[in-house]
Amino acid sequence: MKTFDLSGYLSRNRKLVDDALATVFDEFDRQRELVQAMTHSLMAGGKRVRPALALATADALGADPLIALPASCAIEMIHTYSLIHDDLPGMDDDDLRRGVPTCHKQFSEATAILAGDGLLTHAFHILAAPMTCFKVFPDAETRLILVEKISAAAGINGMVEGQMLDMQAEKNPENLPSDSPGVLTHLKKIHRHKTGAMIEVSVASGAISAGADPDALNALGTYAQNIGLAFQVMDDILNVIGDPKIMGKAAGTDALHDKMTFPAILGLEESKAFSRQLVADALEALDSYGEKEFKKNSEPLRAIAAYIINRKR
Amino acid sequence: MKTFDLSGYLSRNRKLVDDALATVFDEFDRQRELVQAMTHSLMAGGKRVRPALALATADALGADPLIALPASCAIEMIHTYSLIHDDLPGMDDDDLRRGVPTCHKQFSEATAILAGDGLLTHAFHILAAPMTCFKVFPDAETRLILVEKISAAAGINGMVEGQMLDMQAEKNPENLPSDSPGVLTHLKKIHRHKTGAMIEVSVASGAISAGADPDALNALGTYAQNIGLAFQVMDDILNVIGDPKIMGKAAGTDALHDKMTFPAILGLEESKAFSRQLVADALEALDSYGEKEFKKNSEPLRAIAAYIINRKR
């Protein structure tokens, strides 16, 4: 049996998303510093994992994947804003991101704050008022549900709270649970908010855009929860064993900052085993939904799950 | 003829908005630092001008003003986020706002960045998925239009760009037009984006929530444009002649920072005359729409227009 060409699939989808994002910003004068700062970070060559998940989910459900493109772009804009704000001097104070200077390094701190605010705001705008750059888009009722779900995942009970929990854990490690199971539970809570919520809503948005039934939403939700956590476990692992040249960012920084990570709590080998188990659970969730057609169509989702723990960056 | 009791009207509407905002946050654990930071700034006693405009607009159109409450709360949350981010060390670096310590002073810089992000995100969430705290709310189609209009006003071509233009004018005054009419045009452009867009969308949101017809939207749009600019001209005037104790913030700061303001360009007296003319134009727009019923119902809108240039803070 021929192996699925994930690399080619991701490249094609990546081009779809990059082209759509570029077209979204064609509406604006590119000479404006605000627009430059937004696109600097947005087009800096992220992995586009979240859009890929949304598009692959629409594929899995036999829908035209383009139906998930507006949500994909909105989610990538929200992801990018969170990176811009996370990199700020008042937060993680990072100089490099996706291999290029962070937004506040390239422009200024104020510009980076505003570029993040602009991306977050415009994400909801393109959902509410889809541009002509999207050839197809969900109907109004579905788009309102997308605004609801994506704002929930990005907000107070989702990503923003995850950033807060992460920061509090770093600042006040004395407030963390003192036993290993307690720390592990807390670490999972952080990641379920910080990265998990947006990965889950990427899959959910693809499904909602494609008009998924409750059973599909349920199976895909379990898939997403598991790969979301696997993604973070692997991020922690890569921070230990990754190649800075391939990753476009420094390695070993977590240990240096004595950060609470899966390798630090579970050890490196057990973290790897944990990530493999999570991916196995994700695939099982897809199997449980398991119509024949779905099995074939969900090949990209399965390949992405495998990629998450095999990636080098 | 009895004078309209604006103070009582504003108090009642203010209580409506404050209660609704408080209920929005009852959903969350108030012990969480993120929730505390968001509510610290949100409930710090702002003037609630924007919600008042939305509610008064619904009133003017003979609708139940409560229909405009979800949009009012969303707009106030967006306004508050913009203040939190504007006060950050990387932006204006202010210590005091609405008479209490700014969010980053009370909590931390990182918390303030996240609290702002959380408020902005949740504003769209309450529009998409109105909580039970709103007894009435517009239908789904109307709510999607509200997300569209409010995100447009708050975003890249609205408030965020206004902040950017304002910052650029302060940082690089050598790039400003050198002639007085040119500077005035540029100053109007800044304010049309920075404050005008959100004031206009407050009125528009009240109208859209109430199901306004195109003629009403048009007349109310002209009203809003004029009072929006009048509001900013008066803000500049108050920075010259206002009482810091009444305003809850320092006066004279614009002149100290050699800031481009209406009094600096036009002089104090001509600025006052300009603000009066803008309010007169706003009232004329209401007259032009002018059904008898509307004339009576729009009394709050008329009183707010007058208040904008008579306020002390």
XYZ file of C-alpha atoms in Angstrom:
626
model
C 0.000 0.000 0.000
C 1.285 3.409 -0.970
C 2.146 5.638 1.994
C 0.127 8.844 2.194
C 2.184 11.835 1.004
C 1.657 14.110 4.005
C 4.406 16.481 2.968
C 2.738 17.156 -0.379
C -0.692 17.416 1.265
C 0.564 19.911 3.856
C 2.364 21.937 1.173
C -0.782 22.244 -0.901
C -2.883 23.224 2.118
C -0.204 25.560 3.338
C -0.256 27.348 -0.002
C -4.048 27.617 0.189
C -3.802 29.237 3.625
C -0.837 31.461 2.800
C -2.509 32.699 -0.378
C -5.781 33.373 1.437
C -4.011 35.215 4.263
C -2.059 37.271 1.728
C -5.294 38.149 -0.044
C -6.946 39.134 3.245
C -4.223 41.743 3.650
C -4.298 42.881 0.020
C -7.291 44.934 1.110
C -4.977 47.146 3.159
C -2.226 49.569 2.201
C 0.925 47.488 2.669
C 2.957 50.629 3.369
C 1.180 51.050 6.701
C 3.430 50.062 9.590
C 0.547 48.310 11.362
C -0.132 46.141 8.301
C 3.584 45.427 7.890
C 3.912 44.362 11.513
C 0.871 42.073 11.286
C 2.035 40.410 8.080
C 5.658 40.222 9.285
C 4.599 37.775 11.968
C 1.737 36.150 10.063
C 3.788 35.323 6.970
C 7.006 34.391 8.809
C 6.657 30.741 7.928
C 4.792 29.085 10.766
C 4.003 25.397 10.477
C 0.287 26.132 9.884
C -0.612 23.100 12.005
C -3.981 24.513 13.039
C -5.205 25.385 9.515
C -3.942 22.003 8.312
C -6.102 20.328 10.960
C -9.191 22.327 10.006
C -8.757 21.597 6.292
C -7.955 17.915 6.889
C -11.066 17.607 9.074
C -13.261 18.983 6.284
C -11.517 16.513 3.965
C -12.200 13.658 6.385
C -15.901 14.473 6.306
C -15.947 14.425 2.520
C -16.579 18.172 2.242
C -14.833 20.702 0.032
C -11.882 21.638 2.266
C -12.152 25.247 1.064
C -15.232 25.581 3.279
C -12.844 25.478 6.259
C -10.522 28.147 4.864
C -12.123 31.201 6.538
C -11.950 29.537 9.968
C -8.414 28.332 9.198
C -7.272 31.865 8.451
C -9.031 33.267 11.522
C -7.429 30.646 13.766
C -3.956 31.227 12.300
C -4.370 34.973 12.858
C -5.332 34.338 16.488
C -2.427 31.942 16.917
C -0.050 34.543 15.486
C -1.391 37.334 17.716
C -0.815 35.100 20.746
C 2.809 34.556 19.685
C 3.360 38.294 19.174
C 1.995 39.138 22.632
C 3.750 36.147 24.247
C 7.099 37.367 22.885
C 6.686 40.899 24.323
C 9.218 42.187 26.884
C 6.434 42.167 29.501
C 5.796 38.475 28.819
C 8.512 36.038 27.623
C 10.782 38.717 26.107
C 11.896 36.677 23.101
C 13.981 38.062 20.232
C 13.483 35.322 17.673
C 10.356 33.544 16.448
C 9.866 31.306 13.442
C 13.489 32.097 12.578
C 12.975 35.856 12.217
C 13.071 38.764 14.679
C 9.972 38.931 16.865
C 7.458 41.655 16.046
C 8.570 44.049 18.798
C 12.228 43.551 17.809
C 11.539 44.258 14.141
C 9.165 47.168 14.827
C 8.533 48.435 18.364
C 6.842 47.237 21.516
C 3.814 49.479 20.967
C 3.509 48.377 17.354
C 3.679 44.718 18.407
C 0.930 45.186 21.007
C -1.273 46.845 18.376
C -0.392 44.312 15.649
C -1.524 41.534 18.001
C -4.713 43.404 18.857
C -5.345 43.980 15.166
C -4.879 40.325 14.227
C -7.198 39.157 17.010
C -9.883 41.653 16.012
C -9.594 40.940 12.300
C -9.868 37.186 12.885
C -13.446 37.706 14.026
C -14.050 40.187 11.236
C -13.198 37.734 8.454
C -15.548 35.182 10.027
C -18.396 37.662 10.301
C -17.847 39.272 6.896
C -16.013 36.813 4.654
C -14.017 38.512 1.931
C -14.188 37.787 -1.749
C -10.828 36.010 -1.361
C -12.778 33.075 0.051
C -14.464 31.358 -2.869
C -16.748 29.410 -0.550
C -17.689 30.017 3.054
C -20.158 28.638 5.586
C -23.608 30.219 5.885
C -24.271 33.012 8.387
C -25.634 30.739 11.108
C -22.542 28.500 10.916
C -20.202 31.503 10.915
C -21.802 32.790 14.117
C -21.187 29.373 15.711
C -17.566 29.610 14.551
C -17.220 33.022 16.227
C -18.707 31.518 19.391
C -16.468 28.433 19.464
C -13.266 30.182 18.400
C -13.732 33.072 20.857
C -14.359 30.526 23.614
C -11.181 28.605 22.762
C -9.069 31.756 22.475
C -10.412 33.513 25.544
C -10.807 33.598 29.318
C -11.455 29.882 29.684
C -9.100 28.928 26.859
C -5.808 30.179 25.469
C -5.596 33.455 27.408
C -6.090 31.600 30.699
C -3.467 29.079 29.548
C -0.926 31.868 29.099
C -1.871 33.143 32.545
C -1.489 29.721 34.198
C 1.828 29.202 32.408
C 3.122 32.539 33.599
C 1.954 31.983 37.172
C 3.668 28.575 37.232
C 6.931 30.186 36.150
C 6.680 33.137 38.498
C 5.426 31.345 41.584
C 6.635 27.730 41.427
C 6.111 27.555 45.208
C 2.342 27.593 44.567
C 2.493 24.450 42.411
C 1.486 21.051 43.763
C 4.454 19.399 45.481
C 3.747 15.798 44.420
C 4.549 14.470 40.975
C 0.968 13.407 40.005
C -0.276 16.811 41.154
C 2.309 18.636 39.043
C 1.469 16.468 36.039
C -2.242 17.243 36.391
C -1.473 20.947 36.629
C 0.834 20.822 33.611
C -1.874 19.112 31.586
C -4.327 21.809 32.706
C -1.972 24.528 31.496
C -1.547 22.934 28.095
C -5.197 22.014 27.676
C -5.813 25.773 27.929
C -2.688 27.226 26.359
C -2.410 25.124 23.189
C -5.035 22.391 23.453
C -8.065 24.667 23.211
C -6.985 26.205 19.902
C -5.960 22.857 18.411
C -9.297 21.392 19.452
C -11.193 24.303 17.955
C -9.201 23.960 14.731
C -10.575 20.446 14.284
C -14.006 21.512 15.536
C -14.068 24.468 13.113
C -13.253 22.209 10.192
C -16.040 19.895 11.302
C -18.577 22.663 11.937
C -17.744 24.340 8.620
C -18.313 20.993 6.897
C -21.650 20.464 8.669
C -20.556 17.505 10.815
C -23.095 15.415 12.749
C -22.817 15.075 16.574
C -21.129 11.646 16.371
C -18.445 12.990 14.084
C -17.962 16.053 16.292
C -17.569 13.750 19.268
C -15.009 11.392 17.673
C -13.084 14.302 16.169
C -13.158 16.064 19.550
C -11.448 13.088 21.207
C -8.932 12.946 18.361
C -8.180 16.643 18.801
C -7.828 16.488 22.593
C -5.250 13.747 22.292
C -3.168 15.223 19.508
C -3.356 18.639 21.198
C -1.661 17.248 24.280
C 0.708 15.121 22.178
C 1.723 18.272 20.315
C 2.722 19.967 23.567
C 4.509 16.920 24.977
C 6.505 16.802 21.738
C 7.252 20.538 21.953
C 8.726 19.904 25.396
C 10.702 16.919 24.063
C 12.039 18.976 21.143
C 13.186 21.641 23.569
C 15.431 18.930 25.051
C 16.591 17.031 21.975
C 15.755 19.330 19.023
C 18.199 20.970 16.624
C 18.047 24.793 16.971
C 18.918 25.175 13.280
C 15.923 23.107 12.209
C 13.587 24.604 14.827
C 14.525 28.221 14.159
C 14.707 28.799 17.917
C 17.005 27.886 20.770
C 16.863 24.457 22.445
C 17.463 23.633 26.090
C 15.766 26.840 27.227
C 13.152 25.052 29.364
C 15.788 23.245 31.477
C 17.760 26.487 31.713
C 14.721 28.250 33.163
C 13.856 25.250 35.326
C 10.517 25.110 33.548
C 7.819 22.609 34.385
C 7.763 20.277 31.346
C 6.780 16.695 30.596
C 10.417 15.526 30.278
C 11.207 17.240 33.585
C 8.379 15.434 35.378
C 8.148 12.101 33.529
C 11.654 11.808 32.129
C 12.483 11.878 28.429
C 11.689 8.253 27.541
C 8.408 8.168 29.402
C 7.427 11.472 27.752
C 8.049 9.895 24.357
C 5.948 6.873 25.320
C 3.199 9.195 26.592
C 3.114 11.123 23.317
C 2.897 7.849 21.362
C 0.006 6.677 23.554
C -1.852 9.937 23.005
C -1.526 9.584 19.248
C -2.718 5.970 19.460
C -5.778 7.153 21.407
C -6.386 9.845 18.780
C -6.328 7.277 15.984
C -8.612 4.965 17.935
C -11.161 7.757 18.230
C -11.169 8.076 14.441
C -11.523 4.278 14.105
C -14.506 4.309 16.465
C -16.375 6.684 14.141
C -15.133 4.496 11.346
C -17.305 4.365 8.219
C -15.387 2.995 5.246
C -15.477 6.279 3.351
C -14.384 8.191 6.467
C -11.481 5.809 6.998
C -10.130 6.657 3.561
C -10.898 10.389 3.799
C -9.374 10.716 7.272
C -5.959 9.587 6.075
C -4.594 13.156 6.267
C -5.808 13.487 9.888
C -4.117 10.194 10.742
C -0.903 11.247 9.033
C -0.928 14.576 10.896
C -1.286 12.728 14.207
C 1.758 10.616 13.358
C 3.663 13.682 12.155
C 3.106 15.478 15.462
C 5.342 13.023 17.312
C 7.808 12.491 14.432
C 8.456 16.147 13.586
C 11.840 17.782 14.061
C 10.516 21.301 14.646
C -41.264 72.542 29.251
C -39.556 70.230 31.692
C -35.865 69.704 30.977
C -34.895 66.122 30.219
C -33.244 64.514 33.273
C -30.107 63.189 31.550
C -28.360 62.490 34.822
C -31.147 60.164 35.960
C -31.358 58.572 32.506
C -27.612 57.929 32.406
C -27.646 56.528 35.949
C -30.390 54.061 35.105
C -28.635 52.957 31.905
C -25.312 52.832 33.669
C -26.778 50.483 36.247
C -28.203 48.303 33.484
C -24.775 48.043 31.872
C -22.850 47.606 35.126
C -25.228 44.878 36.293
C -25.026 43.072 32.956
C -21.226 43.289 32.894
C -21.068 41.997 36.470
C -23.323 39.093 35.521
C -21.172 38.302 32.476
C -18.268 37.761 34.870
C -20.304 35.835 37.442
C -19.779 32.890 35.120
C -16.093 32.888 36.063
C -14.259 32.136 39.295
C -13.622 35.608 40.710
C -10.548 34.351 42.558
C -8.713 33.948 39.258
C -6.162 36.706 38.754
C -7.112 37.056 35.088
C -10.771 37.630 35.983
C -9.776 40.066 38.730
C -7.597 42.054 36.352
C -10.327 42.220 33.717
C -13.012 43.320 36.167
C -10.627 45.728 37.942
C -10.473 47.837 34.811
C -13.972 47.120 33.547
C -15.731 48.062 36.797
C -13.470 50.996 37.685
C -16.190 53.525 37.031
C -15.870 54.623 33.440
C -18.377 57.092 32.083
C -20.076 54.379 29.972
C -20.583 56.891 27.172
C -20.581 54.223 24.448
C -23.202 51.951 26.065
C -25.299 55.017 26.844
C -25.258 55.907 23.158
C -26.257 52.415 22.073
C -29.125 52.255 24.581
C -30.287 55.797 23.787
C -30.265 54.961 20.079
C -32.511 51.944 20.650
C -34.726 54.251 22.742
C -34.803 56.817 19.936
C -36.092 54.180 17.538
C -38.857 53.201 19.931
C -37.348 49.775 20.648
C -36.811 48.070 24.001
C -33.390 49.490 24.931
C -32.453 46.125 26.463
C -32.065 44.802 22.911
C -28.920 46.950 22.682
C -27.458 45.662 25.960
C -25.333 42.796 24.536
C -23.687 45.137 22.010
C -23.312 47.790 24.743
C -21.441 45.351 26.972
C -19.271 44.100 24.107
C -18.353 47.655 23.129
C -17.534 48.643 26.716
C -15.324 45.567 27.057
C -13.480 46.522 23.861
C -13.157 50.119 25.042
C -11.735 48.909 28.360
C -9.244 46.540 26.695
C -8.001 49.438 24.577
C -7.430 51.520 27.720
C -5.557 48.675 29.441
C -3.234 48.200 26.461
C -2.890 51.946 25.895
C -1.723 52.385 29.500
C 1.015 49.714 29.209
C 4.667 50.699 29.710
C 5.295 49.915 26.035
C 2.551 52.369 25.037
C 1.611 55.457 27.114
C 2.965 54.104 30.418
C 0.213 55.543 32.625
C -0.176 54.781 36.323
C -3.690 56.036 36.885
C -6.917 55.476 34.962
C -10.491 56.238 35.953
C -9.067 57.287 39.313
C -7.564 53.902 40.194
C -4.204 52.269 39.441
C -3.933 51.065 35.843
C -4.194 47.333 35.280
C -0.448 46.714 34.951
C 0.230 48.800 38.088
C -2.336 46.894 40.121
C -1.379 43.461 38.755
C 1.559 43.042 36.363
C 2.433 43.951 32.810
C 1.894 40.388 31.563
C -1.442 40.165 33.372
C -2.558 43.469 31.859
C -1.661 42.334 28.337
C -3.663 39.133 28.872
C -6.568 40.905 30.588
C -6.864 43.168 27.541
C -6.682 40.195 25.177
C -9.310 38.413 27.258
C -11.715 41.367 27.219
C -11.379 41.802 23.457
C -11.967 38.096 22.824
C -14.887 37.850 25.237
C -16.584 40.857 23.678
C -17.093 38.856 20.500
C -18.046 35.803 22.508
C -20.965 37.491 24.249
C -22.252 38.708 20.893
C -22.007 35.266 19.308
C -23.358 33.369 22.338
C -25.429 35.748 24.450
C -25.569 34.717 28.079
C -28.682 34.208 30.124
C -27.873 37.518 31.813
C -29.297 39.222 28.733
C -33.059 38.943 28.952
C -33.446 39.894 25.294
C -30.957 39.853 22.466
C -30.990 40.322 18.693
C -31.462 37.296 16.431
C -28.474 35.361 15.088
C -28.333 37.197 11.769
C -28.285 40.578 13.513
C -25.638 39.406 15.987
C -23.364 38.384 13.127
C -23.779 41.871 11.639
C -22.863 43.306 15.055
C -19.682 41.185 15.136
C -18.874 42.442 11.634
C -19.460 46.129 12.381
C -17.860 46.146 15.824
C -14.762 44.238 14.676
C -14.415 46.673 11.772
C -14.637 49.678 14.102
C -12.215 48.207 16.638
C -9.658 46.875 14.171
C -7.085 47.608 11.487
C -9.093 50.349 9.791
C -10.582 51.609 13.060
C -9.448 51.992 16.648
C -6.216 49.981 16.427
C -5.055 52.078 13.466
C -6.048 55.194 15.419
C -3.752 54.184 18.280
C -1.013 53.568 15.724
C -1.486 56.965 14.043
C -1.554 58.670 17.432
C 1.670 56.973 18.481
C 3.405 57.757 15.199
C 2.404 61.429 15.487
C 3.935 61.571 18.961
C 7.094 59.687 18.048
C 7.811 61.273 14.688
C 6.312 64.772 14.700
C 8.705 65.646 11.848
C 6.569 63.450 9.557
C 3.419 65.475 10.249
C 2.116 68.035 7.769
C 3.816 71.389 8.372
C 0.833 73.637 7.602
C -1.992 74.231 10.042
C -4.859 72.928 7.805
C -2.792 69.823 7.065
C -2.182 69.171 10.750
C -5.865 69.682 11.504
C -6.855 67.185 8.796
C -4.382 64.669 10.176
C -5.581 65.189 13.755
C -9.172 64.587 12.632
C -8.027 61.425 10.863
C -6.394 60.149 14.057
C -9.498 60.771 16.123
C -11.919 59.461 13.505
C -10.026 56.180 13.894
C -8.981 56.250 17.541
C -12.243 57.255 19.212
C -14.686 58.138 16.430
C -15.009 54.622 15.009
C -16.085 53.082 18.318
C -18.481 55.935 19.123
C -20.016 55.618 15.670
C -20.386 51.874 16.039
C -21.997 52.355 19.457
C -24.797 54.325 17.835
C -24.872 51.972 14.840
C -25.058 48.929 17.133
C -28.002 50.389 19.006
C -29.689 51.081 15.669
C -28.873 47.659 14.167
C -30.009 45.880 17.337
C -33.270 47.809 17.150
C -33.770 46.933 13.476
C -33.312 50.455 12.114
C -34.149 51.287 8.490
C -31.448 52.723 6.142
C -32.671 56.327 6.575
C -32.416 56.063 10.337
C -28.969 54.453 10.077
C -27.891 57.297 7.837
C -29.139 60.125 10.069
C -27.814 58.426 13.194
C -24.483 57.874 11.448
C -24.098 61.596 10.821
C -25.109 62.310 14.422
C -22.485 59.844 15.660
C -19.691 61.162 13.431
C -20.216 64.654 14.753
C -20.505 63.827 18.432
C -17.545 61.439 18.102
C -15.305 64.255 16.987
C -16.891 66.671 19.486
C -16.093 64.175 22.242
C -12.417 64.203 21.331
C -12.219 67.969 20.905
C -13.735 68.276 24.386
C -11.253 65.709 25.769
C -8.457 67.929 24.473
C -10.122 71.021 25.956
C -10.526 69.303 29.330
C -6.847 68.392 29.307
C -6.210 72.168 29.270
C -8.929 73.496 31.573
C -10.190 70.415 33.462
C -9.961 69.751 37.198
C -7.748 66.692 37.880
C -9.820 65.878 40.983
C -13.033 65.681 38.959
C -11.410 63.937 36.003
C -9.543 61.330 38.034
C -6.445 61.951 35.921
C -3.842 64.657 35.508
C -4.511 67.779 33.433
C -2.069 69.737 31.301
C -0.302 66.561 30.185
C -0.879 67.189 26.476
C 0.858 70.560 26.534
C 3.635 69.070 28.662
C 4.262 66.418 25.994
C 3.839 68.957 23.198
C 0.994 66.838 21.883
C -0.950 67.640 18.749
C -4.399 68.691 20.043
C -7.276 70.838 18.883
C -6.510 73.631 21.386
C -2.855 73.546 20.284
C -3.798 73.982 16.622
C -7.002 76.048 16.780
C -6.599 77.771 20.122
C -8.856 77.193 23.115
C -11.754 79.447 22.152
C -11.949 78.262 18.568
C -11.818 74.656 19.789
C -14.822 75.350 21.998
C -16.671 76.915 19.076
C -15.754 73.940 16.878
C -17.131 71.460 19.444
C -20.366 73.469 19.669
C -20.704 73.458 15.878
C -20.191 69.699 15.748
C -22.947 69.170 18.305
C -25.233 71.496 16.356
C -24.578 69.428 13.213
C -25.301 66.255 15.159
C -28.654 67.605 16.327
C -29.492 68.782 12.821
C -28.945 65.241 11.532
C -31.518 63.996 14.040
C -33.927 66.777 12.994
C -33.535 65.767 9.346
C -34.784 62.273 10.118
C -37.414 63.912 12.185
C -40.701 62.034 12.639
C -42.701 63.370 15.575
C -42.360 60.185 17.599
C -38.606 60.058 16.860
C -38.214 63.665 17.986
C -39.611 62.786 21.399
C -37.806 59.462 21.682
C -34.471 60.917 20.633
C -34.393 63.336 23.554
C -31.741 61.230 25.351
C -29.514 61.283 22.245
C -29.908 65.059 22.052
C -29.132 65.467 25.732
C -26.031 63.271 25.412
C -24.805 65.435 22.538
C -25.163 68.516 24.712
C -23.549 66.753 27.658
C -20.466 65.875 25.612
C -19.441 69.519 25.389
C -20.680 70.492 28.855
C -19.054 67.664 30.843
C -16.333 68.285 33.406
C -14.627 64.898 33.011
